[in-house]
JSON list of C-alpha atoms in Angstrom, two decimals:
[
{"chain": "R", "resi": 3, "resn": "MET", "atom": "CA", "xyz": [-101.03, -132.18, -128.59]},
{"chain": "R", "resi": 4, "resn": "THR", "atom": "CA", "xyz": [-98.42, -134.81, -127.76]},
{"chain": "R", "resi": 5, "resn": "ASP", "atom": "CA", "xyz": [-94.92, -134.59, -129.19]},
{"chain": "R", "resi": 6, "resn": "SER", "atom": "CA", "xyz": [-94.92, -134.87, -132.98]},
{"chain": "R", "resi": 7, "resn": "PRO", "atom": "CA", "xyz": [-92.54, -137.34, -134.66]},
{"chain": "R", "resi": 8, "resn": "MET", "atom": "CA", "xyz": [-89.06, -136.23, -135.72]},
{"chain": "R", "resi": 9, "resn": "LEU", "atom": "CA", "xyz": [-89.10, -136.13, -139.49]},
{"chain": "R", "resi": 10, "resn": "SER", "atom": "CA", "xyz": [-86.50, -135.84, -142.22]},
{"chain": "R", "resi": 11, "resn": "PRO", "atom": "CA", "xyz": [-87.11, -133.26, -144.97]},
{"chain": "R", "resi": 12, "resn": "GLN", "atom": "CA", "xyz": [-88.11, -136.09, -147.29]},
{"chain": "R", "resi": 13, "resn": "ASP", "atom": "CA", "xyz": [-90.56, -137.47, -144.75]},
{"chain": "R", "resi": 14, "resn": "GLU", "atom": "CA", "xyz": [-91.99, -134.01, -144.13]},
{"chain": "R", "resi": 15, "resn": "ALA", "atom": "CA", "xyz": [-92.54, -133.55, -147.86]},
{"chain": "R", "resi": 16, "resn": "GLY", "atom": "CA", "xyz": [-94.31, -136.90, -148.09]},
{"chain": "R", "resi": 17, "resn": "TYR", "atom": "CA", "xyz": [-96.65, -136.09, -145.22]},
{"chain": "R", "resi": 18, "resn": "ALA", "atom": "CA", "xyz": [-97.29, -132.62, -146.65]},
{"chain": "R", "resi": 19, "resn": "ARG", "atom": "CA", "xyz": [-98.28, -134.05, -150.02]},
{"chain": "R", "resi": 20, "resn": "ARG", "atom": "CA", "xyz": [-100.68, -136.42, -148.26]},
{"chain": "R", "resi": 21, "resn": "ALA", "atom": "CA", "xyz": [-102.14, -133.77, -145.96]},
{"chain": "R", "resi": 22, "resn": "ILE", "atom": "CA", "xyz": [-102.81, -130.85, -148.30]},
{"chain": "R", "resi": 23, "resn": "PRO", "atom": "CA", "xyz": [-105.63, -132.61, -150.22]},
{"chain": "R", "resi": 24, "resn": "LEU", "atom": "CA", "xyz": [-107.28, -133.47, -146.87]},
{"chain": "R", "resi": 25, "resn": "LEU", "atom": "CA", "xyz": [-107.42, -129.89, -145.62]},
{"chain": "R", "resi": 26, "resn": "ASP", "atom": "CA", "xyz": [-110.59, -128.08, -144.66]},
{"chain": "R", "resi": 27, "resn": "LEU", "atom": "CA", "xyz": [-109.00, -124.64, -144.87]},
{"chain": "R", "resi": 28, "resn": "THR", "atom": "CA", "xyz": [-110.76, -122.73, -142.12]},
{"chain": "R", "resi": 29, "resn": "ASP", "atom": "CA", "xyz": [-111.51, -119.19, -141.02]},
{"chain": "R", "resi": 30, "resn": "LEU", "atom": "CA", "xyz": [-113.89, -119.13, -138.08]},
{"chain": "R", "resi": 31, "resn": "GLY", "atom": "CA", "xyz": [-112.26, -116.22, -136.33]},
{"chain": "R", "resi": 32, "resn": "ASP", "atom": "CA", "xyz": [-114.55, -113.89, -134.44]},
{"chain": "R", "resi": 33, "resn": "ALA", "atom": "CA", "xyz": [-113.19, -110.94, -136.42]},
{"chain": "R", "resi": 34, "resn": "CYS", "atom": "CA", "xyz": [-113.34, -112.61, -139.83]},
{"chain": "R", "resi": 35, "resn": "ARG", "atom": "CA", "xyz": [-114.00, -110.16, -142.66]},
{"chain": "R", "resi": 36, "resn": "ALA", "atom": "CA", "xyz": [-114.81, -110.45, -146.35]},
{"chain": "R", "resi": 37, "resn": "SER", "atom": "CA", "xyz": [-111.22, -109.67, -147.31]},
{"chain": "R", "resi": 38, "resn": "ALA", "atom": "CA", "xyz": [-110.00, -112.65, -145.29]},
{"chain": "R", "resi": 39, "resn": "ILE", "atom": "CA", "xyz": [-112.47, -114.90, -147.09]},
{"chain": "R", "resi": 40, "resn": "ASP", "atom": "CA", "xyz": [-111.13, -113.73, -150.46]},
{"chain": "R", "resi": 41, "resn": "THR", "atom": "CA", "xyz": [-107.63, -114.69, -149.31]},
{"chain": "R", "resi": 42, "resn": "LEU", "atom": "CA", "xyz": [-108.89, -118.04, -147.99]},
{"chain": "R", "resi": 43, "resn": "CYS", "atom": "CA", "xyz": [-110.44, -118.90, -151.35]},
{"chain": "R", "resi": 44, "resn": "ARG", "atom": "CA", "xyz": [-107.30, -117.93, -153.28]},
{"chain": "R", "resi": 45, "resn": "THR", "atom": "CA", "xyz": [-105.21, -120.12, -150.99]},
{"chain": "R", "resi": 46, "resn": "ALA", "atom": "CA", "xyz": [-107.66, -123.01, -151.31]},
{"chain": "R", "resi": 47, "resn": "ARG", "atom": "CA", "xyz": [-107.50, -122.83, -155.09]},
{"chain": "R", "resi": 48, "resn": "GLU", "atom": "CA", "xyz": [-103.71, -122.70, -155.10]},
{"chain": "R", "resi": 49, "resn": "GLY", "atom": "CA", "xyz": [-103.47, -125.70, -152.79]},
{"chain": "R", "resi": 50, "resn": "ARG", "atom": "CA", "xyz": [-106.28, -127.80, -154.23]},
{"chain": "R", "resi": 51, "resn": "VAL", "atom": "CA", "xyz": [-107.55, -128.54, -150.73]},
{"chain": "R", "resi": 52, "resn": "ALA", "atom": "CA", "xyz": [-110.69, -130.55, -149.94]},
{"chain": "R", "resi": 53, "resn": "ALA", "atom": "CA", "xyz": [-112.85, -127.70, -148.62]},
{"chain": "R", "resi": 54, "resn": "VAL", "atom": "CA", "xyz": [-113.07, -124.31, -147.04]},
{"chain": "R", "resi": 55, "resn": "CYS", "atom": "CA", "xyz": [-114.93, -123.98, -143.74]},
{"chain": "R", "resi": 56, "resn": "VAL", "atom": "CA", "xyz": [-116.45, -120.61, -142.90]},
{"chain": "R", "resi": 57, "resn": "TRP", "atom": "CA", "xyz": [-119.21, -118.85, -140.98]},
{"chain": "R", "resi": 58, "resn": "PRO", "atom": "CA", "xyz": [-122.64, -119.18, -142.66]},
{"chain": "R", "resi": 59, "resn": "GLN", "atom": "CA", "xyz": [-122.69, -115.54, -143.81]},
{"chain": "R", "resi": 60, "resn": "PHE", "atom": "CA", "xyz": [-119.65, -116.18, -146.03]},
{"chain": "R", "resi": 61, "resn": "VAL", "atom": "CA", "xyz": [-120.95, -119.23, -147.92]},
{"chain": "R", "resi": 62, "resn": "GLY", "atom": "CA", "xyz": [-122.07, -117.28, -150.97]},
{"chain": "R", "resi": 63, "resn": "GLN", "atom": "CA", "xyz": [-118.82, -115.32, -151.13]},
{"chain": "R", "resi": 64, "resn": "CYS", "atom": "CA", "xyz": [-116.85, -118.57, -151.05]},
{"chain": "R", "resi": 65, "resn": "LEU", "atom": "CA", "xyz": [-118.88, -120.04, -153.89]},
{"chain": "R", "resi": 66, "resn": "ARG", "atom": "CA", "xyz": [-118.09, -116.99, -155.99]},
{"chain": "R", "resi": 67, "resn": "GLY", "atom": "CA", "xyz": [-114.45, -116.89, -154.92]},
{"chain": "R", "resi": 68, "resn": "LEU", "atom": "CA", "xyz": [-113.78, -120.53, -155.77]},
{"chain": "R", "resi": 69, "resn": "HIS", "atom": "CA", "xyz": [-114.89, -119.95, -159.37]},
{"chain": "R", "resi": 70, "resn": "GLY", "atom": "CA", "xyz": [-116.41, -123.40, -159.76]},
{"chain": "R", "resi": 71, "resn": "ASP", "atom": "CA", "xyz": [-113.32, -125.26, -158.61]},
{"chain": "R", "resi": 72, "resn": "PRO", "atom": "CA", "xyz": [-114.13, -128.67, -157.07]},
{"chain": "R", "resi": 73, "resn": "ILE", "atom": "CA", "xyz": [-113.46, -127.44, -153.53]},
{"chain": "R", "resi": 74, "resn": "ALA", "atom": "CA", "xyz": [-116.37, -127.86, -151.16]},
{"chain": "R", "resi": 75, "resn": "VAL", "atom": "CA", "xyz": [-117.81, -125.00, -149.12]},
{"chain": "R", "resi": 76, "resn": "ALA", "atom": "CA", "xyz": [-118.50, -126.12, -145.56]},
{"chain": "R", "resi": 77, "resn": "THR", "atom": "CA", "xyz": [-120.19, -124.11, -142.85]},
{"chain": "R", "resi": 78, "resn": "VAL", "atom": "CA", "xyz": [-120.88, -124.49, -139.16]},
{"chain": "R", "resi": 79, "resn": "ILE", "atom": "CA", "xyz": [-124.19, -125.00, -137.37]},
{"chain": "R", "resi": 80, "resn": "ASN", "atom": "CA", "xyz": [-124.87, -124.75, -133.63]},
{"chain": "R", "resi": 81, "resn": "PHE", "atom": "CA", "xyz": [-121.36, -123.34, -133.36]},
{"chain": "R", "resi": 82, "resn": "PRO", "atom": "CA", "xyz": [-119.47, -123.10, -131.12]},
{"chain": "R", "resi": 83, "resn": "ALA", "atom": "CA", "xyz": [-121.57, -123.54, -127.98]},
{"chain": "R", "resi": 84, "resn": "GLY", "atom": "CA", "xyz": [-123.37, -126.76, -128.92]},
{"chain": "R", "resi": 85, "resn": "GLY", "atom": "CA", "xyz": [-126.81, -125.42, -128.02]},
{"chain": "R", "resi": 86, "resn": "GLU", "atom": "CA", "xyz": [-129.83, -127.66, -127.49]},
{"chain": "R", "resi": 87, "resn": "ASP", "atom": "CA", "xyz": [-132.45, -126.02, -129.73]},
{"chain": "R", "resi": 88, "resn": "VAL", "atom": "CA", "xyz": [-133.13, -128.66, -132.37]},
{"chain": "R", "resi": 89, "resn": "ALA", "atom": "CA", "xyz": [-135.55, -126.45, -134.31]},
{"chain": "R", "resi": 90, "resn": "LEU", "atom": "CA", "xyz": [-132.95, -123.69, -134.57]},
{"chain": "R", "resi": 91, "resn": "ALA", "atom": "CA", "xyz": [-130.31, -126.13, -135.80]},
{"chain": "R", "resi": 92, "resn": "ILE", "atom": "CA", "xyz": [-132.73, -127.32, -138.48]},
{"chain": "R", "resi": 93, "resn": "GLU", "atom": "CA", "xyz": [-133.61, -123.76, -139.49]},
{"chain": "R", "resi": 94, "resn": "ASP", "atom": "CA", "xyz": [-129.97, -122.71, -139.72]},
{"chain": "R", "resi": 95, "resn": "THR", "atom": "CA", "xyz": [-129.06, -125.79, -141.74]},
{"chain": "R", "resi": 96, "resn": "VAL", "atom": "CA", "xyz": [-131.90, -125.20, -144.20]},
{"chain": "R", "resi": 97, "resn": "GLN", "atom": "CA", "xyz": [-130.74, -121.62, -144.71]},
{"chain": "R", "resi": 98, "resn": "ALA", "atom": "CA", "xyz": [-127.09, -122.65, -145.12]},
{"chain": "R", "resi": 99, "resn": "LEU", "atom": "CA", "xyz": [-128.02, -125.17, -147.79]},
{"chain": "R", "resi": 100, "resn": "ARG", "atom": "CA", "xyz": [-130.18, -122.60, -149.57]},
{"chain": "R", "resi": 101, "resn": "ASP", "atom": "CA", "xyz": [-127.16, -120.31, -149.60]},
{"chain": "R", "resi": 102, "resn": "GLY", "atom": "CA", "xyz": [-125.17, -123.05, -151.29]},
{"chain": "R", "resi": 103, "resn": "ALA", "atom": "CA", "xyz": [-123.30, -124.79, -148.48]},
{"chain": "R", "resi": 104, "resn": "GLN", "atom": "CA", "xyz": [-122.08, -128.19, -149.63]},
{"chain": "R", "resi": 105, "resn": "GLU", "atom": "CA", "xyz": [-120.98, -129.62, -146.27]},
{"chain": "R", "resi": 106, "resn": "ILE", "atom": "CA", "xyz": [-122.37, -129.07, -142.77]},
{"chain": "R", "resi": 107, "resn": "ASP", "atom": "CA", "xyz": [-120.27, -129.11, -139.59]},
{"chain": "R", "resi": 108, "resn": "LEU", "atom": "CA", "xyz": [-122.74, -129.47, -136.71]},
{"chain": "R", "resi": 109, "resn": "VAL", "atom": "CA", "xyz": [-121.75, -129.08, -133.07]},
{"chain": "R", "resi": 110, "resn": "MET", "atom": "CA", "xyz": [-123.39, -131.83, -131.06]},
{"chain": "R", "resi": 111, "resn": "PRO", "atom": "CA", "xyz": [-125.13, -130.64, -127.85]},
{"chain": "R", "resi": 112, "resn": "TYR", "atom": "CA", "xyz": [-122.30, -132.08, -125.80]},
{"chain": "R", "resi": 113, "resn": "ALA", "atom": "CA", "xyz": [-123.48, -130.68, -122.46]},
{"chain": "R", "resi": 114, "resn": "ALA", "atom": "CA", "xyz": [-126.71, -132.66, -122.89]},
{"chain": "R", "resi": 115, "resn": "LEU", "atom": "CA", "xyz": [-124.66, -135.80, -123.49]},
{"chain": "R", "resi": 116, "resn": "LEU", "atom": "CA", "xyz": [-122.71, -135.21, -120.28]},
{"chain": "R", "resi": 117, "resn": "ARG", "atom": "CA", "xyz": [-126.03, -134.91, -118.43]},
{"chain": "R", "resi": 118, "resn": "GLY", "atom": "CA", "xyz": [-127.12, -138.24, -119.86]},
{"chain": "R", "resi": 119, "resn": "GLU", "atom": "CA", "xyz": [-129.69, -136.78, -122.28]},
{"chain": "R", "resi": 120, "resn": "LYS", "atom": "CA", "xyz": [-128.71, -138.97, -125.20]},
{"chain": "R", "resi": 121, "resn": "ALA", "atom": "CA", "xyz": [-132.08, -138.69, -126.95]},
{"chain": "R", "resi": 122, "resn": "LEU", "atom": "CA", "xyz": [-131.66, -134.94, -127.43]},
{"chain": "R", "resi": 123, "resn": "VAL", "atom": "CA", "xyz": [-128.23, -135.44, -128.94]},
{"chain": "R", "resi": 124, "resn": "ARG", "atom": "CA", "xyz": [-129.50, -138.15, -131.27]},
{"chain": "R", "resi": 125, "resn": "ASP", "atom": "CA", "xyz": [-132.59, -136.17, -132.25]},
{"chain": "R", "resi": 126, "resn": "MET", "atom": "CA", "xyz": [-130.56, -133.14, -133.32]},
{"chain": "R", "resi": 127, "resn": "ILE", "atom": "CA", "xyz": [-128.17, -135.16, -135.45]},
{"chain": "R", "resi": 128, "resn": "LEU", "atom": "CA", "xyz": [-130.99, -137.16, -137.04]},
{"chain": "R", "resi": 129, "resn": "ALA", "atom": "CA", "xyz": [-132.91, -133.96, -137.80]},
{"chain": "R", "resi": 130, "resn": "VAL", "atom": "CA", "xyz": [-129.96, -132.23, -139.45]},
{"chain": "R", "resi": 131, "resn": "ARG", "atom": "CA", "xyz": [-129.09, -135.43, -141.32]},
{"chain": "R", "resi": 132, "resn": "GLU", "atom": "CA", "xyz": [-132.63, -135.45, -142.74]},
{"chain": "R", "resi": 133, "resn": "VAL", "atom": "CA", "xyz": [-132.27, -131.85, -143.90]},
{"chain": "R", "resi": 134, "resn": "CYS", "atom": "CA", "xyz": [-129.08, -132.78, -145.77]},
{"chain": "R", "resi": 135, "resn": "ASP", "atom": "CA", "xyz": [-131.30, -134.79, -148.09]},
{"chain": "R", "resi": 136, "resn": "HIS", "atom": "CA", "xyz": [-129.16, -134.47, -151.22]},
{"chain": "R", "resi": 137, "resn": "GLY", "atom": "CA", "xyz": [-126.23, -136.27, -149.66]},
{"chain": "R", "resi": 138, "resn": "GLN", "atom": "CA", "xyz": [-124.38, -133.26, -148.33]},
{"chain": "R", "resi": 139, "resn": "PRO", "atom": "CA", "xyz": [-121.67, -134.56, -145.97]},
{"chain": "R", "resi": 140, "resn": "LEU", "atom": "CA", "xyz": [-122.54, -134.06, -142.31]},
{"chain": "R", "resi": 141, "resn": "LYS", "atom": "CA", "xyz": [-119.63, -133.68, -139.90]},
{"chain": "R", "resi": 142, "resn": "VAL", "atom": "CA", "xyz": [-120.60, -133.84, -136.24]},
{"chain": "R", "resi": 143, "resn": "ILE", "atom": "CA", "xyz": [-118.32, -131.95, -133.84]},
{"chain": "R", "resi": 144, "resn": "LEU", "atom": "CA", "xyz": [-118.00, -133.77, -130.52]},
{"chain": "R", "resi": 145, "resn": "GLU", "atom": "CA", "xyz": [-115.93, -131.14, -128.65]},
{"chain": "R", "resi": 146, "resn": "THR", "atom": "CA", "xyz": [-113.66, -133.83, -127.27]},
{"chain": "R", "resi": 147, "resn": "GLY", "atom": "CA", "xyz": [-111.71, -131.42, -125.06]},
{"chain": "R", "resi": 148, "resn": "ILE", "atom": "CA", "xyz": [-114.83, -130.91, -122.95]},
{"chain": "R", "resi": 149, "resn": "LEU", "atom": "CA", "xyz": [-115.98, -134.54, -123.08]},
{"chain": "R", "resi": 150, "resn": "ALA", "atom": "CA", "xyz": [-112.41, -135.22, -121.94]},
{"chain": "R", "resi": 151, "resn": "ALA", "atom": "CA", "xyz": [-112.49, -138.92, -121.03]},
{"chain": "R", "resi": 152, "resn": "ALA", "atom": "CA", "xyz": [-112.39, -141.89, -123.39]},
{"chain": "R", "resi": 153, "resn": "GLU", "atom": "CA", "xyz": [-115.84, -143.27, -122.58]},
{"chain": "R", "resi": 154, "resn": "PRO", "atom": "CA", "xyz": [-117.85, -140.07, -123.26]},
{"chain": "R", "resi": 155, "resn": "ILE", "atom": "CA", "xyz": [-115.87, -139.57, -126.46]},
{"chain": "R", "resi": 156, "resn": "ALA", "atom": "CA", "xyz": [-116.59, -143.14, -127.54]},
{"chain": "R", "resi": 157, "resn": "GLU", "atom": "CA", "xyz": [-120.26, -142.76, -126.68]},
{"chain": "R", "resi": 158, "resn": "ALA", "atom": "CA", "xyz": [-120.54, -139.46, -128.56]},
{"chain": "R", "resi": 159, "resn": "SER", "atom": "CA", "xyz": [-118.85, -141.08, -131.55]},
{"chain": "R", "resi": 160, "resn": "ARG", "atom": "CA", "xyz": [-121.25, -144.03, -131.55]},
{"chain": "R", "resi": 161, "resn": "ILE", "atom": "CA", "xyz": [-124.33, -141.82, -131.25]},
{"chain": "R", "resi": 162, "resn": "ALA", "atom": "CA", "xyz": [-123.20, -139.54, -134.08]},
{"chain": "R", "resi": 163, "resn": "LEU", "atom": "CA", "xyz": [-122.32, -142.37, -136.43]},
{"chain": "R", "resi": 164, "resn": "GLU", "atom": "CA", "xyz": [-125.53, -144.27, -135.73]},
{"chain": "R", "resi": 165, "resn": "ALA", "atom": "CA", "xyz": [-127.54, -141.07, -136.35]},
{"chain": "R", "resi": 166, "resn": "GLY", "atom": "CA", "xyz": [-126.01, -140.68, -139.81]},
{"chain": "R", "resi": 167, "resn": "ALA", "atom": "CA", "xyz": [-122.88, -138.56, -139.43]},
{"chain": "R", "resi": 168, "resn": "ASP", "atom": "CA", "xyz": [-120.53, -138.92, -142.38]},
{"chain": "R", "resi": 169, "resn": "PHE", "atom": "CA", "xyz": [-117.63, -137.65, -140.29]},
{"chain": "R", "resi": 170, "resn": "ILE", "atom": "CA", "xyz": [-117.05, -137.23, -136.60]},
{"chain": "R", "resi": 171, "resn": "LYS", "atom": "CA", "xyz": [-114.95, -134.18, -135.80]},
{"chain": "R", "resi": 172, "resn": "THR", "atom": "CA", "xyz": [-112.85, -133.55, -132.73]},
{"chain": "R", "resi": 173, "resn": "SER", "atom": "CA", "xyz": [-113.31, -129.91, -131.87]},
{"chain": "R", "resi": 174, "resn": "THR", "atom": "CA", "xyz": [-114.56, -126.42, -132.59]},
{"chain": "R", "resi": 175, "resn": "GLY", "atom": "CA", "xyz": [-111.13, -124.97, -131.87]},
{"chain": "R", "resi": 176, "resn": "LYS", "atom": "CA", "xyz": [-112.81, -122.65, -129.37]},
{"chain": "R", "resi": 177, "resn": "SER", "atom": "CA", "xyz": [-112.37, -124.72, -126.21]},
{"chain": "R", "resi": 178, "resn": "ALA", "atom": "CA", "xyz": [-109.31, -124.77, -123.96]},
{"chain": "R", "resi": 179, "resn": "VAL", "atom": "CA", "xyz": [-108.39, -128.27, -125.19]},
{"chain": "R", "resi": 180, "resn": "SER", "atom": "CA", "xyz": [-108.83, -128.97, -128.88]},
{"chain": "R", "resi": 181, "resn": "ALA", "atom": "CA", "xyz": [-107.77, -132.04, -130.85]},
{"chain": "R", "resi": 182, "resn": "THR", "atom": "CA", "xyz": [-105.58, -134.65, -129.18]},
{"chain": "R", "resi": 183, "resn": "PRO", "atom": "CA", "xyz": [-104.23, -137.93, -130.55]},
{"chain": "R", "resi": 184, "resn": "GLU", "atom": "CA", "xyz": [-105.83, -139.72, -127.62]},
{"chain": "R", "resi": 185, "resn": "ALA", "atom": "CA", "xyz": [-109.31, -138.47, -128.58]},
{"chain": "R", "resi": 186, "resn": "ALA", "atom": "CA", "xyz": [-108.71, -139.16, -132.26]},
{"chain": "R", "resi": 187, "resn": "GLU", "atom": "CA", "xyz": [-107.71, -142.73, -131.46]},
{"chain": "R", "resi": 188, "resn": "VAL", "atom": "CA", "xyz": [-110.98, -143.33, -129.59]},
{"chain": "R", "resi": 189, "resn": "MET", "atom": "CA", "xyz": [-112.92, -141.86, -132.51]},
{"chain": "R", "resi": 190, "resn": "LEU", "atom": "CA", "xyz": [-111.09, -143.96, -135.08]},
{"chain": "R", "resi": 191, "resn": "GLN", "atom": "CA", "xyz": [-111.79, -147.09, -133.06]},
{"chain": "R", "resi": 192, "resn": "ALA", "atom": "CA", "xyz": [-115.49, -146.14, -133.08]},
{"chain": "R", "resi": 193, "resn": "ILE", "atom": "CA", "xyz": [-115.42, -145.63, -136.86]},
{"chain": "R", "resi": 194, "resn": "HIS", "atom": "CA", "xyz": [-113.66, -148.96, -137.29]},
{"chain": "R", "resi": 195, "resn": "GLY", "atom": "CA", "xyz": [-116.24, -150.70, -135.15]},
{"chain": "R", "resi": 196, "resn": "HIS", "atom": "CA", "xyz": [-119.14, -149.01, -136.93]},
{"chain": "R", "resi": 197, "resn": "GLY", "atom": "CA", "xyz": [-117.85, -149.99, -140.33]},
{"chain": "R", "resi": 198, "resn": "ARG", "atom": "CA", "xyz": [-118.27, -146.61, -141.98]},
{"chain": "R", "resi": 199, "resn": "GLY", "atom": "CA", "xyz": [-117.64, -142.92, -141.41]},
{"chain": "R", "resi": 200, "resn": "GLY", "atom": "CA", "xyz": [-114.78, -140.48, -141.51]},
{"chain": "R", "resi": 201, "resn": "LEU", "atom": "CA", "xyz": [-112.67, -138.49, -139.08]},
{"chain": "R", "resi": 202, "resn": "LYS", "atom": "CA", "xyz": [-112.05, -134.75, -139.06]},
{"chain": "R", "resi": 203, "resn": "VAL", "atom": "CA", "xyz": [-109.29, -133.54, -136.78]},
{"chain": "R", "resi": 204, "resn": "SER", "atom": "CA", "xyz": [-109.63, -129.86, -136.00]},
{"chain": "R", "resi": 205, "resn": "GLY", "atom": "CA", "xyz": [-108.18, -127.45, -133.48]},
{"chain": "R", "resi": 206, "resn": "GLY", "atom": "CA", "xyz": [-104.52, -126.78, -132.76]},
{"chain": "R", "resi": 207, "resn": "LEU", "atom": "CA", "xyz": [-102.95, -128.30, -135.88]},
{"chain": "R", "resi": 208, "resn": "LYS", "atom": "CA", "xyz": [-100.06, -126.06, -136.91]},
{"chain": "R", "resi": 209, "resn": "THR", "atom": "CA", "xyz": [-97.13, -128.13, -138.19]},
{"chain": "R", "resi": 210, "resn": "VAL", "atom": "CA", "xyz": [-96.30, -130.96, -140.56]},
{"chain": "R", "resi": 211, "resn": "GLY", "atom": "CA", "xyz": [-95.50, -133.02, -137.47]},
{"chain": "R", "resi": 212, "resn": "ASP", "atom": "CA", "xyz": [-99.03, -132.49, -136.17]},
{"chain": "R", "resi": 213, "resn": "ALA", "atom": "CA", "xyz": [-100.49, -133.71, -139.46]},
{"chain": "R", "resi": 214, "resn": "ALA", "atom": "CA", "xyz": [-98.09, -136.68, -139.45]},
{"chain": "R", "resi": 215, "resn": "THR", "atom": "CA", "xyz": [-99.24, -137.73, -135.97]},
{"chain": "R", "resi": 216, "resn": "TYR", "atom": "CA", "xyz": [-102.85, -138.06, -137.11]},
{"chain": "R", "resi": 217, "resn": "LEU", "atom": "CA", "xyz": [-102.03, -139.63, -140.46]},
{"chain": "R", "resi": 218, "resn": "ASP", "atom": "CA", "xyz": [-99.92, -142.26, -138.71]},
{"chain": "R", "resi": 219, "resn": "LEU", "atom": "CA", "xyz": [-102.75, -142.91, -136.28]},
{"chain": "R", "resi": 220, "resn": "ALA", "atom": "CA", "xyz": [-105.24, -143.38, -139.12]},
{"chain": "R", "resi": 221, "resn": "ASP", "atom": "CA", "xyz": [-102.82, -145.65, -140.99]},
{"chain": "R", "resi": 222, "resn": "ARG", "atom": "CA", "xyz": [-102.36, -147.82, -137.92]},
{"chain": "R", "resi": 223, "resn": "ILE", "atom": "CA", "xyz": [-106.04, -148.23, -137.05]},
{"chain": "R", "resi": 224, "resn": "MET", "atom": "CA", "xyz": [-107.77, -148.02, -140.43]},
{"chain": "R", "resi": 225, "resn": "GLY", "atom": "CA", "xyz": [-105.04, -149.09, -142.85]},
{"chain": "R", "resi": 226, "resn": "PRO", "atom": "CA", "xyz": [-102.59, -147.14, -145.02]},
{"chain": "R", "resi": 227, "resn": "ALA", "atom": "CA", "xyz": [-105.00, -146.62, -147.93]},
{"chain": "R", "resi": 228, "resn": "TRP", "atom": "CA", "xyz": [-107.89, -145.34, -145.80]},
{"chain": "R", "resi": 229, "resn": "ALA", "atom": "CA", "xyz": [-107.12, -141.62, -145.42]},
{"chain": "R", "resi": 230, "resn": "THR", "atom": "CA", "xyz": [-108.62, -139.83, -148.43]},
{"chain": "R", "resi": 231, "resn": "PRO", "atom": "CA", "xyz": [-110.75, -136.67, -148.63]},
{"chain": "R", "resi": 232, "resn": "ARG", "atom": "CA", "xyz": [-113.82, -138.93, -148.44]},
{"chain": "R", "resi": 233, "resn": "THR", "atom": "CA", "xyz": [-112.75, -140.37, -145.08]},
{"chain": "R", "resi": 234, "resn": "MET", "atom": "CA", "xyz": [-110.36, -137.94, -143.38]},
{"chain": "R", "resi": 235, "resn": "ARG", "atom": "CA", "xyz": [-110.10, -134.18, -143.08]},
{"chain": "R", "resi": 236, "resn": "LEU", "atom": "CA", "xyz": [-107.70, -131.89, -141.27]},
{"chain": "R", "resi": 237, "resn": "GLY", "atom": "CA", "xyz": [-109.38, -128.66, -140.23]},
{"chain": "R", "resi": 238, "resn": "ALA", "atom": "CA", "xyz": [-106.92, -125.82, -139.78]},
{"chain": "R", "resi": 239, "resn": "SER", "atom": "CA", "xyz": [-106.26, -122.15, -140.40]},
{"chain": "R", "resi": 240, "resn": "SER", "atom": "CA", "xyz": [-102.47, -122.00, -140.10]},
{"chain": "R", "resi": 241, "resn": "LEU", "atom": "CA", "xyz": [-101.32, -125.52, -141.00]},
{"chain": "R", "resi": 242, "resn": "TYR", "atom": "CA", "xyz": [-101.30, -124.93, -144.76]},
{"chain": "R", "resi": 243, "resn": "ALA", "atom": "CA", "xyz": [-98.26, -122.65, -144.73]},
{"chain": "R", "resi": 244, "resn": "ASP", "atom": "CA", "xyz": [-96.08, -125.23, -142.97]},
{"chain": "R", "resi": 245, "resn": "LEU", "atom": "CA", "xyz": [-97.26, -127.99, -145.30]},
{"chain": "R", "resi": 246, "resn": "VAL", "atom": "CA", "xyz": [-96.33, -125.93, -148.35]},
{"chain": "R", "resi": 247, "resn": "ARG", "atom": "CA", "xyz": [-92.95, -125.09, -146.81]},
{"chain": "R", "resi": 248, "resn": "ALA", "atom": "CA", "xyz": [-92.22, -128.76, -146.26]},
{"chain": "R", "resi": 249, "resn": "ARG", "atom": "CA", "xyz": [-93.48, -129.85, -149.66]},
{"chain": "R", "resi": 250, "resn": "ASP", "atom": "CA", "xyz": [-91.39, -127.27, -151.50]},
{"chain": "R", "resi": 251, "resn": "ALA", "atom": "CA", "xyz": [-88.23, -127.58, -149.40]},
{"chain": "R", "resi": 252, "resn": "ALA", "atom": "CA", "xyz": [-87.54, -131.26, -150.05]},
{"chain": "R", "resi": 253, "resn": "PRO", "atom": "CA", "xyz": [-84.62, -131.92, -152.41]}
]
């Protein structure tokens, strides 16, 4: 993460009010338990966030815990390693949708992309897109910290968007390098060039300043009215508390 902008309390409050509705409030910790999911759902309802993002085994619990509120339940597929078994990704997606998942966050087989096996990457995304046949949003995780350079990130973005991704997402949050503004800028340029699609920034977002960095980037490349829950998400587990602090502290 590069240095976040210096913000006045009023500016912080403005960014916080923009960012909270874009949140995919996330718990993908290895030690996640049912009690943590209950807390996640309570927080999501209080904040009126866009979605919760959880391991597949917690989808049903989230649906119950959200009590019918219009907050989407997202889950992860092929996570976090970005495996190359297309049939398994299809099977896991089918089961997640049967369990009630409303959004799918799929890790692209990024190692295959780095080896030049673009067809495998495209085939997996196309297959999972086809399974999401009732319009469930598909977010494709590129794992930009491992792709590292601008050209592989741009190529991964183009492949995902052309294969039907609704969002391209920076990171799993499990790699040594997660989201960076540099990667997000490449991805936004790909979305702009493609003419459709959204961005999800995930991994390492902790402060209002972090959220402001990405909102400013989206405003600059896509226009100030572009960032809505239909086009931009911020995936985070600890960002919410700082956003609420900033929102409530402004005079």
